[in-house]
Coordinates of C-alpha atoms and ligand atoms in Angstrom, one line a residue:
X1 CA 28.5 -18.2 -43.5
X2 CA 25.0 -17.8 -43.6
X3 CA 22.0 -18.9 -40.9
X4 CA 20.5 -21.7 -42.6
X5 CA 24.3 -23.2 -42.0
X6 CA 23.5 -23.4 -38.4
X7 CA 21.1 -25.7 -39.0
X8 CA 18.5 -24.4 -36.8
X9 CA 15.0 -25.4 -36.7
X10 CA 12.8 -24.0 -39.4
X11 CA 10.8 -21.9 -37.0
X12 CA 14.0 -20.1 -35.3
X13 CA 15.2 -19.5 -38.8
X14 CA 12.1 -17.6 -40.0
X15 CA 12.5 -15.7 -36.9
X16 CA 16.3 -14.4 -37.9
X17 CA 15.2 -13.6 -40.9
X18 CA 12.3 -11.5 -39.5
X19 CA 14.7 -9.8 -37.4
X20 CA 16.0 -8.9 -40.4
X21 CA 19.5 -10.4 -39.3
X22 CA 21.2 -11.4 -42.6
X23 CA 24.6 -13.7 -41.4
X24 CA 25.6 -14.5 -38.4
X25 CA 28.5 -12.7 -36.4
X26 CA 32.0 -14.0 -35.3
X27 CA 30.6 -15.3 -31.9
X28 CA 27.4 -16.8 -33.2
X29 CA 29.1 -18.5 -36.3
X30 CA 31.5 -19.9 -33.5
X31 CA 29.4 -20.8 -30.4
X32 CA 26.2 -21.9 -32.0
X33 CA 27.6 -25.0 -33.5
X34 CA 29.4 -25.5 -29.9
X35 CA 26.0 -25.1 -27.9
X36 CA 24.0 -27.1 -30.1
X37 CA 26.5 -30.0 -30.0
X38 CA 25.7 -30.1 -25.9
X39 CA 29.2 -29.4 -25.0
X40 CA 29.9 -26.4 -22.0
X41 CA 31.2 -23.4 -23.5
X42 CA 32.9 -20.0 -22.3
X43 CA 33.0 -17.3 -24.6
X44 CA 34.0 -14.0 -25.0
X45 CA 33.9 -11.2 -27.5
X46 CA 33.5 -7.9 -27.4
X47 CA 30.3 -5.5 -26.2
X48 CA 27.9 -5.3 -29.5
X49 CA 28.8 -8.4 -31.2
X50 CA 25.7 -10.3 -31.0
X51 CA 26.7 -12.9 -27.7
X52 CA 22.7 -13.2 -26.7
X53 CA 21.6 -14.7 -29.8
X54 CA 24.7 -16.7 -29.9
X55 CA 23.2 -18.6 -26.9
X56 CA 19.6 -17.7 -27.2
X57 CA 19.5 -19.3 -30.5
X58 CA 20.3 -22.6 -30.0
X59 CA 19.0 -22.6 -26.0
X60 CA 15.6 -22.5 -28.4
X61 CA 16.5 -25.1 -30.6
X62 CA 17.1 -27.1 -27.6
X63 CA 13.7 -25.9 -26.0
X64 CA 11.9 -27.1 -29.5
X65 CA 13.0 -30.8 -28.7
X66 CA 11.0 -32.3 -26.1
X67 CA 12.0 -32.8 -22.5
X68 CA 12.0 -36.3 -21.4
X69 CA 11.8 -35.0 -17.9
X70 CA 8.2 -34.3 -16.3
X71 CA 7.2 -31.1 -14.4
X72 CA 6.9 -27.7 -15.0
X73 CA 10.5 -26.3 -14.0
X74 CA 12.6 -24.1 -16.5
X75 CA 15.0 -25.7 -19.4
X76 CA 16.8 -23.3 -19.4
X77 CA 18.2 -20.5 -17.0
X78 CA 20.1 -17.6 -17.9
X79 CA 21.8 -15.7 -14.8
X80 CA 22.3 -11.4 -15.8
X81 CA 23.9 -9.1 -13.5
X82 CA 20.9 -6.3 -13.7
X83 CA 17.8 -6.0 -14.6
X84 CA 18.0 -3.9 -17.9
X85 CA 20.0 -6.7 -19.4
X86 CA 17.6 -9.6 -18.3
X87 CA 15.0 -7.9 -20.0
X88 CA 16.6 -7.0 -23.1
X89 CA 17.9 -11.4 -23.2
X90 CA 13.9 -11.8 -22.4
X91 CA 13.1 -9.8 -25.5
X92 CA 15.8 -11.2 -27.7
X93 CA 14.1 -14.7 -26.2
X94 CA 10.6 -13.7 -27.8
X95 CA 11.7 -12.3 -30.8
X96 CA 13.1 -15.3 -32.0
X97 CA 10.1 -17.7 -30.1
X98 CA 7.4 -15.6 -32.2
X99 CA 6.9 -18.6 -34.5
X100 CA 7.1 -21.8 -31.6
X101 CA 5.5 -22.1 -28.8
X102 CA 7.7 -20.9 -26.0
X103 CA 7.0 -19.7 -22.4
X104 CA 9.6 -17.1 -20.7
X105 CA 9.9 -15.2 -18.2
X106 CA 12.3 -13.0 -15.7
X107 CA 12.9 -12.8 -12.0
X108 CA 14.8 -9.6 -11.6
X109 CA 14.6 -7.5 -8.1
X110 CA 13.1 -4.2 -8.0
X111 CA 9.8 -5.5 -8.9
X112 CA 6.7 -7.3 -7.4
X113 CA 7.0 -10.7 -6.0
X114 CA 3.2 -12.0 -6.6
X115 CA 3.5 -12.0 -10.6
X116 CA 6.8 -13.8 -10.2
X117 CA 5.7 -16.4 -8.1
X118 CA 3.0 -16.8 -10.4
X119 CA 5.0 -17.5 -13.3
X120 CA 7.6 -20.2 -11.1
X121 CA 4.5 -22.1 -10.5
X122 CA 3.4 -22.1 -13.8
X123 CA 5.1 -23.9 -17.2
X124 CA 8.2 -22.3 -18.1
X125 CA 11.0 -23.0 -20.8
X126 CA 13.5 -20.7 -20.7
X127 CA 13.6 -18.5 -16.9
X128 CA 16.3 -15.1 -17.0
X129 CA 16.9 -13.9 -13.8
X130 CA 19.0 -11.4 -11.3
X131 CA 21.2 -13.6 -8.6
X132 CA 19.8 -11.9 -5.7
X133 CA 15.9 -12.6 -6.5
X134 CA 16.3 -15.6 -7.7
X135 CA 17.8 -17.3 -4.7
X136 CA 15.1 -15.3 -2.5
X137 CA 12.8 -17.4 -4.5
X138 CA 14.8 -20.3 -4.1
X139 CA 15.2 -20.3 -0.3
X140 CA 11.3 -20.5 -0.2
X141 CA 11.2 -23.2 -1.9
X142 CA 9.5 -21.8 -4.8
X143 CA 11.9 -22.8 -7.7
X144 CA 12.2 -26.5 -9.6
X145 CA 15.2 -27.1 -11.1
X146 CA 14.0 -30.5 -11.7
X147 CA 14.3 -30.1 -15.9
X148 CA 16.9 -27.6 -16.1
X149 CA 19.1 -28.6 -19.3
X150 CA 21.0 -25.3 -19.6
X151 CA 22.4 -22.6 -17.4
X152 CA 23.8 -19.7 -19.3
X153 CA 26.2 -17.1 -17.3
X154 CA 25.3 -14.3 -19.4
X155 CA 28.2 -10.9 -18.6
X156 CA 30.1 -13.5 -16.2
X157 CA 32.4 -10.6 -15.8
X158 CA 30.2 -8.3 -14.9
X159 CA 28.0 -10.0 -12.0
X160 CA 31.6 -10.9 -10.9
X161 CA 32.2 -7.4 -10.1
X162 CA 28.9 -7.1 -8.7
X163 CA 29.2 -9.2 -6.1
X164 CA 27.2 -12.3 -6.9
X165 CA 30.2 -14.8 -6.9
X166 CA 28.7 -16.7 -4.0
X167 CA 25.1 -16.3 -5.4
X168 CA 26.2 -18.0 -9.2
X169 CA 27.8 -20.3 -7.3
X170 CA 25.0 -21.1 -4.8
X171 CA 22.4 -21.0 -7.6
X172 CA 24.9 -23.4 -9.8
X173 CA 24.8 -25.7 -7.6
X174 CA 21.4 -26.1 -6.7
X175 CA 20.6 -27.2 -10.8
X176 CA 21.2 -30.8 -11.9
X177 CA 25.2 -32.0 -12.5
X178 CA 24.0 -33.6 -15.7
X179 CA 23.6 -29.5 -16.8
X180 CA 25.2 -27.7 -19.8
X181 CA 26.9 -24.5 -18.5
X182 CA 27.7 -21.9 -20.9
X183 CA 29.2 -18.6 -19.8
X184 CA 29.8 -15.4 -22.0
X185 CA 32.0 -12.3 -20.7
X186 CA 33.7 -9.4 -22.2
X187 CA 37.2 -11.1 -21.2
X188 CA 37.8 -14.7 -19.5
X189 CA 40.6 -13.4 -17.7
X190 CA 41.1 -13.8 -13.9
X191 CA 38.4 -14.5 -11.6
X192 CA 35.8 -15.1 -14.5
X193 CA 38.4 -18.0 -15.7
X194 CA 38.8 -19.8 -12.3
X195 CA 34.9 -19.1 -12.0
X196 CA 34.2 -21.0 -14.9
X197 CA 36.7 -24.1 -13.9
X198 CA 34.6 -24.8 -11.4
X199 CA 31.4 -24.8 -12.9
X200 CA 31.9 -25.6 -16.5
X201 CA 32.8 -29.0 -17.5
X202 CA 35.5 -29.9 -20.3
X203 CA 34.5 -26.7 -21.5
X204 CA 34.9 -24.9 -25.5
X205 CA 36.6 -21.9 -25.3
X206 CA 36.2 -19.3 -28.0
X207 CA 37.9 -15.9 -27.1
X208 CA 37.5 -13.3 -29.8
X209 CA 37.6 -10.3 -26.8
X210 CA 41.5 -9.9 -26.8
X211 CA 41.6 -9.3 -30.8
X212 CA 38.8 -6.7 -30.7
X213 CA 39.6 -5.0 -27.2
X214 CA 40.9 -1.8 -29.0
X215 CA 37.3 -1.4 -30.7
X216 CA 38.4 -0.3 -34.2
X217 CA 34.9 1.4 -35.2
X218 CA 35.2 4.0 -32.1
X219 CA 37.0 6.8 -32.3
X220 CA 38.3 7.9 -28.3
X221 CA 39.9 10.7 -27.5
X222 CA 39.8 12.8 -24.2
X223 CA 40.5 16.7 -22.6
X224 CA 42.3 17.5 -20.2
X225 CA 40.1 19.1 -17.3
X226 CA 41.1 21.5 -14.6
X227 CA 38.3 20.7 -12.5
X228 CA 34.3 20.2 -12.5
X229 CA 33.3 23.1 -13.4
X230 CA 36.0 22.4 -16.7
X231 CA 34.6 19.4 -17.5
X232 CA 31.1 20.9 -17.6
X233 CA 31.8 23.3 -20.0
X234 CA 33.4 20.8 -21.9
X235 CA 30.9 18.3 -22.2
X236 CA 28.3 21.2 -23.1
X237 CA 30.3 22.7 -25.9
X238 CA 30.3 18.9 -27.2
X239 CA 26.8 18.6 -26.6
X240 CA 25.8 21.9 -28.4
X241 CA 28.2 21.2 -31.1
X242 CA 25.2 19.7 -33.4
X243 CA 27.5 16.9 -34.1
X244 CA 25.9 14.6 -31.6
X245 CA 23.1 12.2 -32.1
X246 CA 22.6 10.5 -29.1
X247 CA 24.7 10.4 -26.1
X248 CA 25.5 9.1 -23.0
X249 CA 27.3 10.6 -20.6
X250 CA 28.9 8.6 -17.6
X251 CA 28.9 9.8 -13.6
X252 CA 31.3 8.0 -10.8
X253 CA 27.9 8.6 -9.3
X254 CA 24.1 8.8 -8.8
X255 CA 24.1 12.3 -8.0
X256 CA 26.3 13.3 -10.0
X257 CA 24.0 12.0 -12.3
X258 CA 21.4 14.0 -11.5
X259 CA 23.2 17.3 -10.9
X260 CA 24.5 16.9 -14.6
X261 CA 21.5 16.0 -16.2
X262 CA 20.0 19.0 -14.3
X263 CA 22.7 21.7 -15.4
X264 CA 22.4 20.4 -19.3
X265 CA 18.2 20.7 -19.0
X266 CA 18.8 24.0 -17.7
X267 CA 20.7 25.1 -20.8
X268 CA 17.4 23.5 -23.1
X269 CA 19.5 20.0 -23.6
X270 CA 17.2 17.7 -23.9
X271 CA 18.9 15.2 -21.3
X272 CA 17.7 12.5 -18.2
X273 CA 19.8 11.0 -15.7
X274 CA 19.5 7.1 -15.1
X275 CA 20.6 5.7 -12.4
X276 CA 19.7 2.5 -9.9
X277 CA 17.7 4.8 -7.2
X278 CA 15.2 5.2 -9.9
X279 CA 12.0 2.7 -10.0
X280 CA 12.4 0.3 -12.7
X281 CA 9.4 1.9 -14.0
X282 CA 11.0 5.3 -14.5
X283 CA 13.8 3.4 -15.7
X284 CA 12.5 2.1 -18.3
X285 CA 10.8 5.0 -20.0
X286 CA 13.9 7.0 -19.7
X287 CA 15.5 5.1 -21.8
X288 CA 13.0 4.6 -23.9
X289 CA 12.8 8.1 -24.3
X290 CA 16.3 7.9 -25.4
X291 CA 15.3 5.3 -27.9
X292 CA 12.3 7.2 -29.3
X293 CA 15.2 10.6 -29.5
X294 CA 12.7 12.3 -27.1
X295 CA 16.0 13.2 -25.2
X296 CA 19.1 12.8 -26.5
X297 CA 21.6 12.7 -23.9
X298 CA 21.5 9.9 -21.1
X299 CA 23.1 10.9 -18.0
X300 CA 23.9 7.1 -16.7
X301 CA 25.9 5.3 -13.5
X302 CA 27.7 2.0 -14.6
X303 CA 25.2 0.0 -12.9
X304 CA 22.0 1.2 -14.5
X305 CA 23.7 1.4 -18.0
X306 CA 24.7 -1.8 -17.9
X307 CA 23.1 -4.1 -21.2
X308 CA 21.7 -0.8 -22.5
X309 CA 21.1 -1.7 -25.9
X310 CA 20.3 1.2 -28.4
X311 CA 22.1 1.2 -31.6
X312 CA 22.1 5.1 -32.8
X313 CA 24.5 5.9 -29.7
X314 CA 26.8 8.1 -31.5
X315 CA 28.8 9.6 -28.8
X316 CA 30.2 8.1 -25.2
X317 CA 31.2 10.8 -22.9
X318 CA 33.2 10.2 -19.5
X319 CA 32.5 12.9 -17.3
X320 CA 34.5 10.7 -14.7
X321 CA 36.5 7.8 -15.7
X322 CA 35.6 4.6 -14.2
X323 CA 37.1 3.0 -11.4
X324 CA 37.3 -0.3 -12.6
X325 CA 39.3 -0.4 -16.1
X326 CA 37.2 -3.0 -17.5
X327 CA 34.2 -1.1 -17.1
X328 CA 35.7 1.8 -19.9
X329 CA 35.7 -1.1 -22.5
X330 CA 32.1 -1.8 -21.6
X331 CA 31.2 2.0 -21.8
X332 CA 32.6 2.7 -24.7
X333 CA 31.2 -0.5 -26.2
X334 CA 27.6 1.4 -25.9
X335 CA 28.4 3.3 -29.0
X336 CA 29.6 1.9 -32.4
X337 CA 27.1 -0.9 -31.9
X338 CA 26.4 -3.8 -34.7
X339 CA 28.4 -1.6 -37.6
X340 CA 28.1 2.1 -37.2
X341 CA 31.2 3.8 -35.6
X342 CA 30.9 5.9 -32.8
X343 CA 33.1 8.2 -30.8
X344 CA 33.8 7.9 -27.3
X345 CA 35.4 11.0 -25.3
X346 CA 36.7 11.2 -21.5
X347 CA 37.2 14.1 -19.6
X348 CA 40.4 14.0 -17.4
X349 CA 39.9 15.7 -14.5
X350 CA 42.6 15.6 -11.3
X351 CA 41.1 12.4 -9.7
X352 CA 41.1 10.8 -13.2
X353 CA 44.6 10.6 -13.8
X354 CA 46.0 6.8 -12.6
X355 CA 42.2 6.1 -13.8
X356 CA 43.3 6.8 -17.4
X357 CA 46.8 5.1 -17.5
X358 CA 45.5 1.8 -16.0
X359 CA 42.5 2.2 -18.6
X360 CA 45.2 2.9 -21.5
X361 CA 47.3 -0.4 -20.2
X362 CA 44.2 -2.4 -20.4
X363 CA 43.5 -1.4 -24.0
X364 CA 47.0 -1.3 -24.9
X365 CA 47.0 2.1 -26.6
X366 CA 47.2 5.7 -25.6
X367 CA 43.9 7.7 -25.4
X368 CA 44.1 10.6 -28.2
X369 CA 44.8 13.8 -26.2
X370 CA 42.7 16.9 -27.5
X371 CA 42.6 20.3 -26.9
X372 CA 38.9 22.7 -27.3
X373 CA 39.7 26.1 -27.9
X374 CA 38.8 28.8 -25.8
X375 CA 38.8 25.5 -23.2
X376 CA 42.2 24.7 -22.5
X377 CA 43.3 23.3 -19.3
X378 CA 45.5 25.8 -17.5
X379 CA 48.3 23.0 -16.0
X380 CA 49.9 20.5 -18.0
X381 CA 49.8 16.7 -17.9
X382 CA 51.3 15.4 -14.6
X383 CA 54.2 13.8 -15.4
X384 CA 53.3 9.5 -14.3
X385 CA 54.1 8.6 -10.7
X386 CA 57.3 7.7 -9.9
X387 CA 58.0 4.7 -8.1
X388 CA 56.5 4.6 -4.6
X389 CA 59.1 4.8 -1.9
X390 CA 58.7 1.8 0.7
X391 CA 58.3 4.7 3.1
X392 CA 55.9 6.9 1.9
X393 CA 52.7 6.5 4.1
X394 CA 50.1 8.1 2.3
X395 CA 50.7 6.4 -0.6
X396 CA 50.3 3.0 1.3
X397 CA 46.9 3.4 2.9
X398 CA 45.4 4.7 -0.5
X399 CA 46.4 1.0 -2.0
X400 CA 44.8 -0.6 0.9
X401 CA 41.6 1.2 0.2
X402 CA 41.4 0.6 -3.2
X403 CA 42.1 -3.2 -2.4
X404 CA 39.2 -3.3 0.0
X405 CA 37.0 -1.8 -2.6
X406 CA 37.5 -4.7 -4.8
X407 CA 38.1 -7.6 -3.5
X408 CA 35.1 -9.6 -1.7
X409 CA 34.8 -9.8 1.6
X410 CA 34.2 -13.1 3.7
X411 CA 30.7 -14.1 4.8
X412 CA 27.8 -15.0 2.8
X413 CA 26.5 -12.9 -0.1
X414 CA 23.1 -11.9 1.6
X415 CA 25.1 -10.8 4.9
X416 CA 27.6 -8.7 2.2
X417 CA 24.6 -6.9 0.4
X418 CA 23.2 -6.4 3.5
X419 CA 26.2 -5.0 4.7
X420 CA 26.3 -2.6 7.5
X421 CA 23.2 -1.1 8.8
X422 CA 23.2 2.6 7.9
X423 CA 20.3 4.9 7.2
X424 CA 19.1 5.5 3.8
X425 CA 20.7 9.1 3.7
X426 CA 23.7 7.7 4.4
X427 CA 23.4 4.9 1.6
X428 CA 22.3 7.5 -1.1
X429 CA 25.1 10.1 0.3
X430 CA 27.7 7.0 -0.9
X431 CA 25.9 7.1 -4.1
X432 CA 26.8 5.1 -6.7
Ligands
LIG501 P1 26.5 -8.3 -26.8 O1 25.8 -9.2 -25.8 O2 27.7 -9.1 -27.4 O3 27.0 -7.0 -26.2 P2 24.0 -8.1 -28.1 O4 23.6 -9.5 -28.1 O5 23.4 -7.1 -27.2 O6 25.6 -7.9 -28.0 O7 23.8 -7.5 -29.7 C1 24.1 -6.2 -30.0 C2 23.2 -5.7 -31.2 O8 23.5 -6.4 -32.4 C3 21.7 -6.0 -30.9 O9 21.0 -4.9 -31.3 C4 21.4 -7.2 -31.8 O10 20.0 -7.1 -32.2 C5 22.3 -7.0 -33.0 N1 22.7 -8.2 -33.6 C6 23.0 -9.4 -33.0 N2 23.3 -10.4 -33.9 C7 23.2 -9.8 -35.2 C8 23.3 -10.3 -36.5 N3 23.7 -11.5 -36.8 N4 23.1 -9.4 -37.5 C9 22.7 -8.1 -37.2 N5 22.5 -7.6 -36.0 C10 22.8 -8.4 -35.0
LIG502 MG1 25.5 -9.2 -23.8

């Protein structure tokens, strides 16, 4: 299938083909047609396949048809969980607008507010925003959903996990009924699906994730590691192997973070950490020094790598395995992007162990096991628990703590980000 079969207008169409795109991918073949038809949609696919312009596409399309509605409010909204990703959905947005006439914009937290309200008073087509600033805006009164035609839940999955449940939900509502909801995820499994039944309506549902969720172009494979100081030496003999292009390495935390992007400088790797604590600013030319190869080794917390889009990743590293098994798919999916084939290693330390075999259930395979020499791991592979035994105390708390850790708490969303009042030491001290 080529564009042109997508029947898009003429001016969206030169812009593909300035982008260089030549056909469109799995998703966008599928959920263009779907969008453009008017009818709700939710989608998944894997990380990498193109799911923006599957929806930014034909939101422009829409955008290119007059609005019957007076007023200045936006057309369309996409919600993101951070700010990285609305940006990059606001460039994808004026890449393909270069030939129409198009105004966009993004509320995203972190930055100032007087620009912002500047652009919600003005004309806007198509708005991208965070949750959180956007219904800071809203409770002042400063947003018109008067026009709104389309509200796109762009990583549903992800600003699940985040926390902004009640936030969707809240802005959701507050947008016309007459809406069409579209909503694209990694998976529509669990709380993303009962999410969407109650905001989408008669929705289409395209899921190419499950198909793809073993990510055939990435290689994975992992090390056993005795302990931090292990996995240090193991990530820097991969790092000085010269087989590496670009990398990024993933911390449980933002110190961590720091402390390993601090140990590789000091060996003359040319490496940055990136985490949320940094100014959006900082942010933003960290990884574009990534982009640009003036480092080449990203040192990154879930959170701020989130919607990191730079194709010449070559190599994923997990200094810690993630806590959420989802979030190794998304990780992973930062290499291997569009075509080329990347490799994704983890480094198994003690606390990584039930981290690993939930992440190897998910994906349905075993993780490669692989052995550096000169860096072998002095004990063996623990044996999987046995079955708990009704009795055994310890065992029980630890599942009550993990519970808490994901599932949401009552109260509003504000009062939960708020949470409880501790002192900013104590808030970076929990890192991450
Ligand atoms: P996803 O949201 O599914 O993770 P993205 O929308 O971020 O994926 O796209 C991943 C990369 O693929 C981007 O660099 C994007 O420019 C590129 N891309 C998207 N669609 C095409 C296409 N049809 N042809 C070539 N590259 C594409
Ligand atoms: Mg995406």
């Amino acid at each position: 299938m080529q564009f042109n079969e997508l029947k898009l207008d003429s001016r969206i169409q030169q812009s593909i083909e300035k982008a260089g795109f030549i056909k469109p991918t799995e998703i966008q073949q599928r959920a263009i047609p779907v969008v453009l038809s008017g009818a709700d949609l939710m989608a998944s696919a894997q990380t990498g396949t193109g799911k923006t312009a599957a929806f930014v596409l034909p939101a422009l399309d829409r955008i290119l048809r007059r609005s019957k509605k007076p007023g200045n409010g936006p057309r369309v909204l996409v919600l993101t969980p951070t700010r990285e990703l609305a940006m990059q959905v606001n460039q994808n947005i004026r890449q393909f607008s270069r030939f129409s006439k198009v105004s966009s914009g993004s509320i995203i937290g972190g930055m100032a507010y007087g620009p912002q309200l500047r652009l919600l008073r003005g004309r806007l087509d198509l708005l991208v925003a965070t949750p959180g600033r956007l219904l800071d805006h809203m409770e002042r009164g400063k947003v018109d959903f008067s026009r709104l035609e389309i509200l796109v839940l762009d990583e549903a999955d992800r600003m699940l996990d985040m926390g902004f449940i009640d936030a969707v939900k809240e802005i959701a509502e507050a947008t016309p009924k007459s809406r069409q909801t579209l909503l694209f995820s990694a998976t529509l499994e669990g709380q993303v699906l009962k999410v969407a039944n109650q905001l989408l309506k008669k929705p289409e549902s395209i899921a190419l994730a499950a198909s793809n969720r073993r990510h055939k172009s990435i290689q994975q494979h992992m090390h056993h590691a005795d302990s931090k100081a292990h996995k240090q030496k193991l990530l820097e003999h991969h790092l000085e192997s010269g087989q590496l292009f670009k990398s990024l390495v993933f911390t449980a935390t933002k110190r961590g973070a720091e402390q390993v992007a601090k140990v590789l400088r000091g060996k003359n790797l040319k490496s940055a950490a990136l985490h949320g604590d940094m100014s959006q600013n900082k942010r933003r030319q960290t990884v574009e020094n990534l982009r640009k190869g003036r480092i080449d080794t990203l040192v990154a917390t879930d959170v701020a790598a989130r919607g990191l889009d730079i194709k010449d990743i070559s190599h994923v590293i997990n200094y810690d395995l993630p806590t959420v098994a989802e979030d190794y798919i998304h990780r992973i999916g930062r290499t291997g992007r569009a075509s080329a084939t990347g490799c994704a290693i983890s480094l198994v330390g003690p606390a990584d162990w039930k981290k690993l075999s939930q992440i190897e259930k998910l994906i349905g395979q075993k993780v490669k096991r692989e052995v550096v020499d000169g860096l072998e791991p002095t004990s063996g592979e623990p044996r999987p628990a046995s079955k708990p035994k009704r009795t055994a105390k310890p065992r029980r708390r630890f599942s009550k703590g993990a519970k808490q850790a994901t599932t949401h708490k009552p109260g509003s969303w504000r009062q939960r980000q708020a949470g409880p009042k501790r002192s900013r030491s104590a808030r970076v001290k929990k890192a991450a």
